[in-house]
Coordinates of N, CA and C in Angstrom, one line a residue:
M1 N -76.0 354.0 -180.4 CA -77.1 354.4 -179.7 C -76.9 354.3 -178.2
D2 N -77.2 355.4 -177.4 CA -76.9 355.4 -176.0 C -78.1 354.8 -175.2
L3 N -77.9 353.6 -174.7 CA -78.9 352.9 -174.0 C -79.2 353.5 -172.6
N4 N -78.3 354.3 -172.1 CA -78.5 354.9 -170.8 C -79.4 356.2 -170.8
L5 N -79.7 356.6 -172.0 CA -80.5 357.8 -172.2 C -81.9 357.7 -171.6
P6 N -82.6 356.6 -171.9 CA -84.0 356.5 -171.2 C -83.9 356.5 -169.7
I7 N -82.8 355.8 -169.2 CA -82.7 355.8 -167.7 C -82.5 357.2 -167.2
M8 N -81.6 358.0 -167.9 CA -81.4 359.3 -167.4 C -82.6 360.2 -167.5
M9 N -83.4 360.0 -168.6 CA -84.6 360.8 -168.8 C -85.6 360.5 -167.7
T10 N -85.7 359.3 -167.2 CA -86.7 358.9 -166.3 C -86.2 358.8 -164.9
G11 N -84.9 359.2 -164.6 CA -84.3 359.1 -163.3 C -84.8 360.1 -162.4
F12 N -84.4 359.9 -161.1 CA -84.8 360.8 -160.0 C -84.2 362.2 -160.2
R13 N -85.0 363.2 -160.1 CA -84.5 364.6 -160.2 C -85.1 365.4 -159.1
L14 N -84.4 365.7 -158.0 CA -85.0 366.4 -156.9 C -85.3 367.8 -157.3
N15 N -86.5 368.2 -157.1 CA -87.0 369.5 -157.4 C -88.1 369.9 -156.3
L16 N -87.7 370.9 -155.5 CA -88.6 371.3 -154.4 C -89.7 372.3 -154.8
L17 N -89.6 372.7 -156.1 CA -90.6 373.7 -156.5 C -92.1 373.3 -156.4
P18 N -92.4 372.0 -156.6 CA -93.8 371.6 -156.5 C -94.4 371.9 -155.1
L19 N -93.5 371.9 -154.1 CA -94.0 372.2 -152.7 C -94.5 373.7 -152.6
K20 N -94.1 374.5 -153.5 CA -94.5 375.9 -153.5 C -95.8 376.1 -154.3
E21 N -96.2 375.1 -155.0 CA -97.4 375.1 -155.8 C -98.5 374.4 -155.1
P22 N -99.8 374.7 -155.4 CA -100.9 374.0 -154.7 C -100.9 372.5 -154.9
L23 N -100.4 372.0 -156.0 CA -100.4 370.5 -156.2 C -99.6 369.8 -155.2
G24 N -98.4 370.3 -154.9 CA -97.5 369.7 -154.0 C -97.8 370.1 -152.6
F25 N -98.1 371.3 -152.3 CA -98.3 371.8 -151.0 C -99.5 371.1 -150.3
I26 N -100.6 371.0 -151.1 CA -101.8 370.3 -150.5 C -101.6 368.9 -150.2
K27 N -100.7 368.2 -151.0 CA -100.4 366.8 -150.7 C -99.7 366.7 -149.4
L28 N -98.8 367.7 -149.1 CA -98.2 367.8 -147.8 C -99.2 368.0 -146.6
V29 N -100.1 368.8 -146.9 CA -101.2 369.0 -145.9 C -102.0 367.8 -145.7
E30 N -102.3 367.1 -146.8 CA -103.0 365.8 -146.7 C -102.3 364.8 -145.9
W31 N -101.0 364.7 -146.0 CA -100.1 363.8 -145.3 C -100.3 364.1 -143.8
L32 N -100.2 365.4 -143.4 CA -100.3 365.7 -142.0 C -101.7 365.5 -141.4
T33 N -102.8 365.9 -142.2 CA -104.1 365.7 -141.6 C -104.5 364.2 -141.5
A34 N -103.9 363.4 -142.4 CA -104.2 361.9 -142.3 C -103.6 361.4 -141.0
I35 N -102.4 361.8 -140.6 CA -101.8 361.4 -139.4 C -102.6 361.7 -138.2
F36 N -103.1 363.0 -138.2 CA -104.0 363.4 -137.1 C -105.3 362.6 -137.0
A37 N -105.8 362.3 -138.2 CA -107.1 361.6 -138.2 C -107.0 360.2 -137.6
F38 N -106.1 359.4 -138.2 CA -106.0 358.0 -137.8 C -105.3 357.8 -136.4
G39 N -104.4 358.8 -136.1 CA -103.6 358.7 -134.9 C -104.5 359.0 -133.7
S40 N -105.4 360.0 -133.8 CA -106.3 360.4 -132.7 C -107.4 359.3 -132.4
C41 N -107.7 358.5 -133.4 CA -108.6 357.4 -133.2 C -108.0 356.1 -132.8
G42 N -106.9 355.7 -133.6 CA -106.3 354.4 -133.4 C -105.5 354.3 -132.1
G43 N -105.1 355.4 -131.5 CA -104.3 355.3 -130.3 C -105.1 355.6 -129.0
Y44 N -106.5 355.6 -129.1 CA -107.3 355.9 -128.0 C -107.4 354.8 -127.0
S45 N -107.5 355.2 -125.7 CA -107.8 354.3 -124.6 C -108.4 355.1 -123.5
G46 N -109.5 354.7 -123.0 CA -110.2 355.4 -121.9 C -110.8 354.5 -120.8
R47 N -111.2 355.1 -119.7 CA -111.7 354.4 -118.6 C -112.9 355.1 -117.9
N48 N -114.0 354.4 -117.7 CA -115.1 355.0 -117.0 C -115.1 354.3 -115.6
V49 N -115.5 355.1 -114.6 CA -115.6 354.6 -113.2 C -117.1 354.6 -112.9
I50 N -117.6 353.4 -112.5 CA -119.0 353.2 -112.2 C -119.1 353.0 -110.7
S51 N -119.9 353.8 -110.0 CA -120.1 353.7 -108.6 C -121.4 353.1 -108.3
L52 N -121.4 352.1 -107.4 CA -122.6 351.3 -107.1 C -122.9 351.7 -105.6
F53 N -124.1 352.3 -105.4 CA -124.5 352.7 -104.1 C -125.5 351.6 -103.6
C54 N -125.0 350.8 -102.6 CA -125.8 349.7 -102.1 C -126.8 350.2 -101.1
G55 N -127.8 349.4 -100.9 CA -128.9 349.8 -100.0 C -128.5 349.8 -98.6
D56 N -127.4 349.1 -98.2 CA -127.0 349.0 -96.8 C -126.0 350.1 -96.5
G57 N -125.8 351.1 -97.4 CA -124.9 352.2 -97.2 C -123.5 351.9 -97.7
K58 N -123.2 350.7 -98.1 CA -121.9 350.4 -98.6 C -121.8 350.7 -100.1
N59 N -120.6 351.2 -100.5 CA -120.4 351.6 -101.9 C -119.4 350.6 -102.6
E60 N -119.6 350.3 -103.9 CA -118.7 349.5 -104.6 C -118.3 350.3 -105.9
T61 N -117.2 350.0 -106.5 CA -116.7 350.7 -107.6 C -116.3 349.7 -108.7
L62 N -116.7 350.0 -109.9 CA -116.3 349.1 -111.1 C -115.5 350.0 -112.1
N63 N -114.6 349.4 -112.8 CA -113.9 350.1 -113.9 C -114.2 349.5 -115.2
A64 N -114.5 350.4 -116.2 CA -114.8 350.0 -117.6 C -113.7 350.6 -118.4
Q65 N -112.7 349.8 -118.8 CA -111.6 350.3 -119.7 C -111.9 349.8 -121.1
F66 N -111.9 350.8 -122.0 CA -112.2 350.5 -123.4 C -111.2 351.2 -124.3
H67 N -110.9 350.7 -125.5 CA -109.9 351.3 -126.4 C -110.3 350.9 -127.8
Y68 N -109.5 351.5 -128.7 CA -109.6 351.1 -130.1 C -109.4 349.6 -130.3
P69 N -110.2 348.9 -131.1 CA -111.2 349.3 -132.0 C -112.6 349.4 -131.5
F70 N -112.8 349.4 -130.2 CA -114.1 349.7 -129.5 C -115.0 348.5 -129.7
R71 N -114.5 347.3 -129.5 CA -115.4 346.1 -129.4 C -115.9 346.0 -128.0
L72 N -116.8 346.8 -127.7 CA -117.3 347.0 -126.3 C -117.9 345.7 -125.7
S73 N -118.5 344.9 -126.6 CA -119.1 343.6 -126.1 C -118.0 342.7 -125.6
Q74 N -116.7 343.0 -125.8 CA -115.6 342.2 -125.2 C -115.0 342.8 -124.0
V75 N -115.5 344.0 -123.6 CA -114.9 344.7 -122.4 C -115.7 344.2 -121.2
P76 N -115.0 343.6 -120.2 CA -115.7 343.1 -119.0 C -116.0 344.3 -118.0
L77 N -117.2 344.3 -117.5 CA -117.5 345.1 -116.4 C -117.2 344.4 -115.1
I78 N -117.6 343.1 -115.1 CA -117.3 342.2 -114.0 C -116.7 340.9 -114.5
E79 N -115.6 340.6 -114.0 CA -114.9 339.3 -114.4 C -115.0 338.3 -113.4
G80 N -115.6 337.1 -113.8 CA -115.8 336.0 -112.9 C -116.9 336.2 -111.9
N81 N -117.4 335.2 -111.3 CA -118.4 335.3 -110.3 C -117.9 335.9 -109.1
T82 N -118.6 337.0 -108.7 CA -118.2 337.7 -107.5 C -119.4 338.2 -106.7
T83 N -119.2 338.8 -105.6 CA -120.3 339.3 -104.7 C -120.2 340.8 -104.7
I84 N -121.2 341.5 -105.1 CA -121.3 342.9 -105.0 C -122.6 343.3 -104.4
C85 N -122.5 344.2 -103.4 CA -123.7 344.6 -102.6 C -124.5 343.4 -102.1
N86 N -123.7 342.4 -101.6 CA -124.3 341.2 -101.0 C -125.1 340.4 -102.0
R87 N -124.8 340.6 -103.3 CA -125.4 339.8 -104.3 C -124.4 339.1 -105.2
S88 N -124.7 337.9 -105.6 CA -123.8 337.2 -106.4 C -124.0 337.6 -107.9
V89 N -122.9 338.0 -108.5 CA -123.0 338.5 -109.9 C -122.0 337.8 -110.8
S90 N -122.5 337.3 -112.0 CA -121.6 336.6 -112.9 C -120.9 337.6 -113.8
T91 N -120.1 337.0 -114.7 CA -119.3 337.8 -115.6 C -120.2 338.6 -116.5
T92 N -120.0 339.9 -116.6 CA -120.8 340.8 -117.4 C -119.9 341.7 -118.3
H93 N -120.3 341.8 -119.5 CA -119.6 342.7 -120.5 C -120.5 343.9 -120.9
M94 N -119.8 344.9 -121.4 CA -120.5 346.0 -121.9 C -121.2 345.7 -123.2
M95 N -122.1 346.6 -123.7 CA -122.8 346.3 -124.9 C -122.4 347.2 -126.0
G96 N -122.4 346.7 -127.2 CA -122.0 347.6 -128.4 C -120.8 347.1 -129.1
D97 N -120.6 347.5 -130.4 CA -119.5 347.1 -131.1 C -119.3 348.2 -132.3
S98 N -118.4 349.0 -132.2 CA -118.1 350.0 -133.2 C -116.8 349.8 -134.0
A99 N -116.3 348.5 -133.9 CA -115.0 348.2 -134.5 C -115.0 348.4 -136.0
S100 N -116.1 348.0 -136.7 CA -116.1 348.1 -138.2 C -115.9 349.6 -138.6
A101 N -116.6 350.5 -138.0 CA -116.6 351.9 -138.4 C -115.2 352.5 -138.0
A102 N -114.7 352.1 -136.8 CA -113.4 352.7 -136.4 C -112.2 352.1 -137.2
E103 N -112.3 350.8 -137.6 CA -111.2 350.3 -138.4 C -111.3 350.8 -139.8
F104 N -112.5 351.0 -140.3 CA -112.6 351.6 -141.7 C -112.0 353.0 -141.7
F105 N -112.3 353.8 -140.7 CA -111.8 355.1 -140.6 C -110.3 355.2 -140.5
V106 N -109.7 354.4 -139.7 CA -108.3 354.3 -139.5 C -107.6 353.7 -140.8
G107 N -108.3 352.8 -141.4 CA -107.7 352.2 -142.6 C -107.6 353.2 -143.7
I108 N -108.7 354.0 -143.9 CA -108.6 355.0 -145.0 C -107.6 356.1 -144.6
G109 N -107.4 356.4 -143.4 CA -106.4 357.4 -143.0 C -105.0 356.9 -143.3
I110 N -104.7 355.6 -143.0 CA -103.4 355.0 -143.3 C -103.2 355.0 -144.8
V111 N -104.2 354.6 -145.6 CA -104.0 354.5 -147.1 C -103.7 355.9 -147.6
C112 N -104.4 356.9 -147.1 CA -104.1 358.3 -147.6 C -102.8 358.8 -147.1
F113 N -102.4 358.4 -146.0 CA -101.0 358.7 -145.5 C -99.9 358.2 -146.4
L114 N -100.1 356.9 -146.8 CA -99.1 356.3 -147.6 C -99.2 356.8 -149.1
Y115 N -100.4 357.1 -149.6 CA -100.5 357.6 -150.9 C -100.0 359.0 -151.0
S116 N -100.1 359.8 -150.0 CA -99.6 361.2 -150.0 C -98.1 361.1 -150.0
M117 N -97.5 360.2 -149.3 CA -96.0 360.1 -149.3 C -95.5 359.7 -150.7
V118 N -96.2 358.7 -151.4 CA -95.8 358.3 -152.7 C -96.0 359.4 -153.7
A119 N -97.1 360.1 -153.6 CA -97.4 361.2 -154.5 C -96.3 362.3 -154.3
L120 N -96.0 362.6 -153.1 CA -94.9 363.6 -152.9 C -93.6 363.2 -153.5
L121 N -93.3 361.9 -153.3 CA -92.0 361.4 -153.9 C -92.0 361.6 -155.5
V122 N -93.2 361.4 -156.1 CA -93.3 361.5 -157.5 C -93.2 363.0 -157.9
Y123 N -93.9 363.9 -157.1 CA -93.8 365.3 -157.5 C -92.4 365.9 -157.3
L124 N -91.7 365.5 -156.3 CA -90.4 366.1 -156.0 C -89.3 365.4 -156.8
G125 N -89.5 364.2 -157.3 CA -88.4 363.6 -158.0 C -88.7 363.1 -159.4
Y126 N -89.9 363.0 -159.7 CA -90.3 362.5 -161.1 C -91.3 363.3 -161.7
M127 N -91.4 364.6 -161.4 CA -92.4 365.5 -162.0 C -92.2 365.6 -163.6
H128 N -91.0 365.4 -164.1 CA -90.8 365.5 -165.5 C -91.5 364.2 -166.2
V129 N -91.5 363.1 -165.5 CA -92.1 361.9 -166.0 C -93.6 362.1 -165.8
Y130 N -94.1 362.6 -164.7 CA -95.5 362.8 -164.4 C -96.2 363.6 -165.4
K131 N -95.6 364.7 -165.8 CA -96.2 365.7 -166.8 C -96.1 365.2 -168.2
D132 N -95.1 364.4 -168.5 CA -94.9 364.0 -169.9 C -95.8 362.8 -170.3
S133 N -96.6 362.3 -169.4 CA -97.5 361.2 -169.7 C -98.9 361.5 -169.3
D134 N -99.9 360.9 -170.0 CA -101.3 361.1 -169.6 C -101.7 360.2 -168.4
F135 N -101.0 359.1 -168.3 CA -101.3 358.1 -167.3 C -101.2 358.7 -165.9
G136 N -100.1 359.3 -165.6 CA -99.8 359.8 -164.2 C -100.8 360.8 -163.7
P137 N -101.1 361.9 -164.4 CA -102.2 362.8 -163.9 C -103.6 362.2 -163.8
I138 N -103.9 361.4 -164.8 CA -105.3 360.8 -164.8 C -105.4 359.8 -163.6
F139 N -104.4 359.0 -163.4 CA -104.4 358.0 -162.3 C -104.5 358.8 -161.0
D140 N -103.7 359.8 -160.9 CA -103.7 360.6 -159.7 C -105.1 361.3 -159.4
F141 N -105.7 361.7 -160.5 CA -107.0 362.4 -160.3 C -108.1 361.3 -159.9
V142 N -108.1 360.2 -160.5 CA -109.1 359.1 -160.2 C -108.9 358.7 -158.8
I143 N -107.7 358.4 -158.3 CA -107.5 358.0 -156.9 C -107.9 359.1 -156.0
T144 N -107.6 360.4 -156.3 CA -107.9 361.5 -155.4 C -109.4 361.6 -155.3
A145 N -110.1 361.5 -156.4 CA -111.6 361.6 -156.4 C -112.2 360.4 -155.6
V146 N -111.7 359.2 -155.7 CA -112.2 358.1 -154.9 C -111.9 358.3 -153.4
L147 N -110.8 358.8 -153.1 CA -110.5 359.1 -151.7 C -111.3 360.2 -151.1
V148 N -111.7 361.1 -151.9 CA -112.7 362.1 -151.4 C -114.0 361.5 -150.9
F149 N -114.5 360.6 -151.8 CA -115.7 359.8 -151.5 C -115.5 358.9 -150.2
L150 N -114.4 358.3 -150.1 CA -114.2 357.4 -149.0 C -114.0 358.1 -147.7
W151 N -113.4 359.3 -147.8 CA -113.3 360.1 -146.5 C -114.7 360.5 -146.1
L152 N -115.6 360.9 -147.0 CA -117.0 361.2 -146.6 C -117.7 360.0 -146.0
V153 N -117.5 358.8 -146.6 CA -118.2 357.6 -146.1 C -117.7 357.2 -144.7
C154 N -116.3 357.1 -144.6 CA -115.7 356.6 -143.4 C -115.9 357.6 -142.2
S155 N -115.9 358.9 -142.5 CA -116.1 359.9 -141.5 C -117.5 359.9 -140.9
S156 N -118.5 359.7 -141.8 CA -119.9 359.6 -141.4 C -120.1 358.4 -140.6
A157 N -119.5 357.3 -141.1 CA -119.7 356.0 -140.3 C -119.0 356.1 -139.0
W158 N -117.8 356.7 -138.9 CA -117.2 356.8 -137.6 C -117.9 357.8 -136.6
A159 N -118.5 358.8 -137.2 CA -119.2 359.8 -136.4 C -120.4 359.0 -135.7
K160 N -121.1 358.2 -136.5 CA -122.2 357.4 -135.9 C -121.6 356.3 -134.9
G161 N -120.5 355.7 -135.3 CA -119.9 354.7 -134.4 C -119.4 355.4 -133.0
L162 N -118.9 356.6 -133.1 CA -118.5 357.3 -131.9 C -119.7 357.6 -131.0
Q163 N -120.8 358.0 -131.6 CA -122.0 358.3 -130.8 C -122.5 357.0 -130.1
N164 N -122.3 355.8 -130.8 CA -122.7 354.6 -130.2 C -121.8 354.3 -129.0
V165 N -120.5 354.6 -129.1 CA -119.6 354.4 -128.0 C -120.0 355.2 -126.8
K166 N -120.4 356.5 -127.1 CA -120.8 357.4 -126.0 C -122.1 356.9 -125.3
D167 N -123.0 356.4 -126.2 CA -124.3 355.9 -125.6 C -124.1 354.6 -124.8
A168 N -123.1 353.8 -125.2 CA -122.9 352.5 -124.5 C -122.1 352.7 -123.2
T169 N -121.5 353.8 -123.0 CA -120.7 354.0 -121.8 C -121.3 355.0 -120.9
D170 N -122.5 355.4 -121.1 CA -123.2 356.3 -120.2 C -123.9 355.6 -119.1
T171 N -124.4 356.3 -118.1 CA -125.0 355.7 -116.9 C -126.2 354.9 -117.3
E172 N -127.1 355.3 -118.2 CA -128.3 354.5 -118.6 C -127.9 353.2 -119.2
A173 N -126.9 353.1 -120.1 CA -126.5 351.9 -120.7 C -125.9 350.9 -119.7
I174 N -125.0 351.5 -118.9 CA -124.3 350.7 -117.9 C -125.4 350.1 -116.9
G175 N -126.3 350.9 -116.5 CA -127.4 350.4 -115.6 C -128.2 349.3 -116.2
A176 N -128.5 349.4 -117.5 CA -129.2 348.4 -118.2 C -128.4 347.1 -118.4
T177 N -127.1 347.2 -118.4 CA -126.3 346.0 -118.6 C -126.1 345.2 -117.3
L178 N -125.9 345.9 -116.2 CA -125.7 345.2 -114.9 C -127.0 344.8 -114.3
A179 N -127.2 343.6 -114.1 CA -128.5 343.1 -113.6 C -128.8 343.6 -112.2
L180 N -127.7 343.7 -111.4 CA -127.9 344.1 -110.0 C -128.4 345.6 -109.9
C181 N -128.1 346.4 -111.0 CA -128.5 347.8 -111.0 C -130.0 348.0 -111.2
Q182 N -130.7 346.9 -111.6 CA -132.1 347.0 -112.0 C -133.0 346.8 -110.8
G183 N -132.4 346.4 -109.6 CA -133.1 346.3 -108.4 C -133.3 347.6 -107.7
G184 N -134.3 347.7 -106.8 CA -134.6 349.0 -106.2 C -133.6 349.4 -105.1
N185 N -132.8 348.4 -104.6 CA -131.9 348.8 -103.5 C -130.5 349.1 -103.9
V186 N -130.2 349.1 -105.2 CA -128.8 349.4 -105.7 C -128.9 350.4 -106.8
T187 N -128.1 351.5 -106.6 CA -128.1 352.6 -107.6 C -126.8 352.6 -108.3
C188 N -126.7 352.6 -109.6 CA -125.5 352.6 -110.4 C -125.4 353.9 -111.1
Q189 N -124.2 354.5 -111.1 CA -124.0 355.8 -111.7 C -122.5 355.9 -112.2
V190 N -122.3 356.3 -113.4 CA -120.9 356.6 -113.9 C -120.5 357.9 -113.3
T191 N -119.5 357.8 -112.4 CA -119.1 359.0 -111.7 C -117.8 359.6 -112.3
E192 N -117.2 358.9 -113.2 CA -116.0 359.4 -113.8 C -116.0 359.0 -115.3
F193 N -116.1 359.9 -116.2 CA -116.2 359.6 -117.6 C -114.8 359.7 -118.3
A194 N -114.5 358.8 -119.2 CA -113.3 359.0 -120.0 C -113.4 360.2 -120.9
S195 N -112.3 360.9 -121.1 CA -112.3 362.0 -122.0 C -112.3 361.5 -123.4
M196 N -113.2 362.0 -124.2 CA -113.3 361.6 -125.6 C -113.0 362.7 -126.6
R197 N -112.2 363.7 -126.1 CA -111.9 364.8 -126.9 C -111.1 364.4 -128.2
T198 N -110.2 363.5 -128.0 CA -109.4 363.1 -129.1 C -110.2 362.3 -130.2
L199 N -111.3 361.6 -129.7 CA -112.2 361.0 -130.7 C -113.0 362.0 -131.4
N200 N -113.4 363.0 -130.7 CA -114.2 364.1 -131.4 C -113.3 364.8 -132.4
V201 N -112.0 365.0 -132.1 CA -111.0 365.6 -133.0 C -110.9 364.7 -134.2
S202 N -110.9 363.4 -134.0 CA -110.7 362.5 -135.2 C -111.8 362.6 -136.2
V203 N -113.0 362.8 -135.7 CA -114.2 363.0 -136.6 C -114.0 364.3 -137.4
V204 N -113.6 365.4 -136.7 CA -113.3 366.7 -137.3 C -112.3 366.6 -138.4
F205 N -111.2 365.9 -138.1 CA -110.1 365.7 -139.1 C -110.6 364.8 -140.2
G206 N -111.5 363.9 -140.0 CA -112.0 363.1 -141.1 C -112.7 364.0 -142.1
Y207 N -113.6 364.8 -141.7 CA -114.3 365.7 -142.6 C -113.3 366.8 -143.2
L208 N -112.3 367.2 -142.4 CA -111.4 368.1 -142.9 C -110.6 367.5 -144.0
N209 N -110.2 366.2 -143.9 CA -109.5 365.5 -144.9 C -110.3 365.4 -146.2
M210 N -111.6 365.2 -146.0 CA -112.5 365.2 -147.2 C -112.5 366.5 -148.0
L211 N -112.5 367.6 -147.3 CA -112.4 368.9 -147.9 C -111.1 369.2 -148.6
V212 N -110.0 368.8 -147.9 CA -108.7 369.0 -148.4 C -108.5 368.2 -149.7
W213 N -108.9 367.0 -149.6 CA -108.8 366.1 -150.8 C -109.6 366.6 -152.0
A214 N -110.8 367.1 -151.6 CA -111.7 367.6 -152.7 C -111.1 368.9 -153.4
G215 N -110.4 369.7 -152.6 CA -109.7 370.8 -153.2 C -108.5 370.4 -154.0
N216 N -107.8 369.4 -153.5 CA -106.7 368.9 -154.3 C -107.1 368.2 -155.6
A217 N -108.3 367.7 -155.6 CA -108.8 367.1 -156.9 C -108.8 368.1 -158.0
W218 N -109.1 369.3 -157.8 CA -109.2 370.3 -158.8 C -107.8 370.6 -159.4
F219 N -106.8 370.7 -158.5 CA -105.5 371.0 -159.0 C -104.9 369.8 -159.7
V220 N -105.2 368.6 -159.3 CA -104.8 367.4 -160.0 C -105.5 367.3 -161.4
Y221 N -106.8 367.7 -161.4 CA -107.5 367.7 -162.7 C -106.9 368.6 -163.7
K222 N -106.4 369.7 -163.3 CA -105.7 370.7 -164.2 C -104.5 370.1 -164.8
E223 N -103.9 369.1 -164.3 CA -102.7 368.4 -164.9 C -103.1 367.4 -165.9
T224 N -104.4 367.0 -166.0 CA -104.8 366.0 -166.9 C -105.0 366.6 -168.3
R225 N -105.1 365.7 -169.3 CA -105.3 366.1 -170.7 C -106.8 366.5 -170.9
W226 N -107.6 366.1 -170.0 CA -109.0 366.5 -170.1 C -109.2 368.0 -169.9
H227 N -108.5 368.6 -169.0 CA -108.5 370.0 -168.7 C -107.8 370.8 -169.9
S228 N -106.7 370.3 -170.3 CA -105.9 370.9 -171.3 C -106.7 370.9 -172.7
Q229 N -107.4 369.8 -173.0 CA -108.2 369.7 -174.2 C -109.4 370.7 -174.1
K230 N -110.0 370.8 -173.0 CA -111.1 371.7 -172.8 C -110.7 373.1 -172.9
F231 N -109.5 373.5 -172.4 CA -109.0 374.8 -172.4 C -108.6 375.2 -173.9
S232 N -107.9 374.2 -174.6 CA -107.4 374.5 -175.9 C -108.6 374.6 -176.9
S233 N -109.7 373.9 -176.6 CA -110.9 374.0 -177.5 C -111.6 375.3 -177.5
Q234 N -111.4 376.1 -176.4 CA -112.1 377.3 -176.3 C -111.4 378.4 -177.1
P235 N -112.1 379.1 -178.0 CA -111.4 380.2 -178.7 C -111.0 381.3 -177.9
G236 N -109.8 381.8 -178.1 CA -109.3 382.9 -177.3 C -110.0 384.2 -177.7
P237 N -109.9 385.3 -176.8 CA -110.5 386.6 -177.1 C -109.8 387.2 -178.3
G238 N -110.6 387.7 -179.2 CA -110.1 388.4 -180.4 C -109.6 387.5 -181.5
R239 N -109.8 386.1 -181.2 CA -109.3 385.2 -182.3 C -110.4 385.1 -183.3
Q240 N -110.1 385.3 -184.6 CA -111.0 385.2 -185.7 C -110.7 383.9 -186.5
Q241 N -111.8 383.4 -186.9 CA -111.7 382.2 -187.8 C -111.3 382.6 -189.2
V242 N -110.4 382.0 -189.8 CA -110.0 382.2 -191.1 C -110.8 381.4 -192.1
P243 N -111.5 382.1 -193.0 CA -112.4 381.3 -193.9 C -111.6 380.3 -194.8
A244 N -112.2 379.2 -195.0 CA -111.5 378.2 -195.8 C -111.4 378.7 -197.3
P245 N -110.3 378.4 -197.9 CA -110.1 378.8 -199.3 C -111.1 378.1 -200.2
I246 N -111.6 378.9 -201.2 CA -112.5 378.3 -202.2 C -111.8 377.6 -203.3

C-alpha cells in the first residue's frame, strides 16, 4: 500500500482557473477593497487650526492634531498653563472618543483581508480538496455570511463615529471646549480644517465591502451540498415518474 497517495491527493496543485470564475475573482476583489477600507481609516492623521481673535486686536493660533483611533479626549488643545489673550489658561483637551467604532471597523477590515488571502490560497492550490468535502464550502459560506453582517455593523458604527469626529472638531465644539472662548472679548474660529476625504472614502468602502461579500455569499452557497441537494431534488423538464411495479 502506497502511504504517499493521501499526501499526493491532498497536496498543493496550482490552478489559476478559479480566478476566472466568480468564486475566485470576487475573493480577489474583496482582498483589494478590504485594504482600501482599513488603510484609509487606520492611516489617517489631520490637523485643525484654531484662530483666537482677542479683544485688544491681538490674534493667537492653536493647533489641534488628531489621528486614528480618534481618542479626541486625549488630544490637547492647550498643553500646560499658559497665557492666551492676556488670560491664564490651563491644560485643555478636545471632547469626544470614537476609538471603539474606528478600531472595530479597521479590525474587521484586517480580518477580511487575511481571510481573503487564505481563501484564495485554498482556491488556487487546494480546490480539489475544497470541492471533495462538505466542510470546506459550508465553512466558507458561514464565515462569508457572518462577515457580511459584520461589515454592515462596523460600517454603520464607523459612519456615526466619523460624524462625531466632525462635530467635535468644528468651530462650535472647539468654542465650547475652550473656556476663554466663552467670554465676550475673545472670538474662536476654526480657520483651517483637516481634510477628511479619506475617512469619507473609508465609510464608502465599508458599505462596498458589505455588498461585495453579500454577492460572494451566493457563489459560495452554490458550492455547498445544500444547493446541490435542492437542485437535484427538483424534477427536470420532461422527466416522468415511472410507476412502481405492482
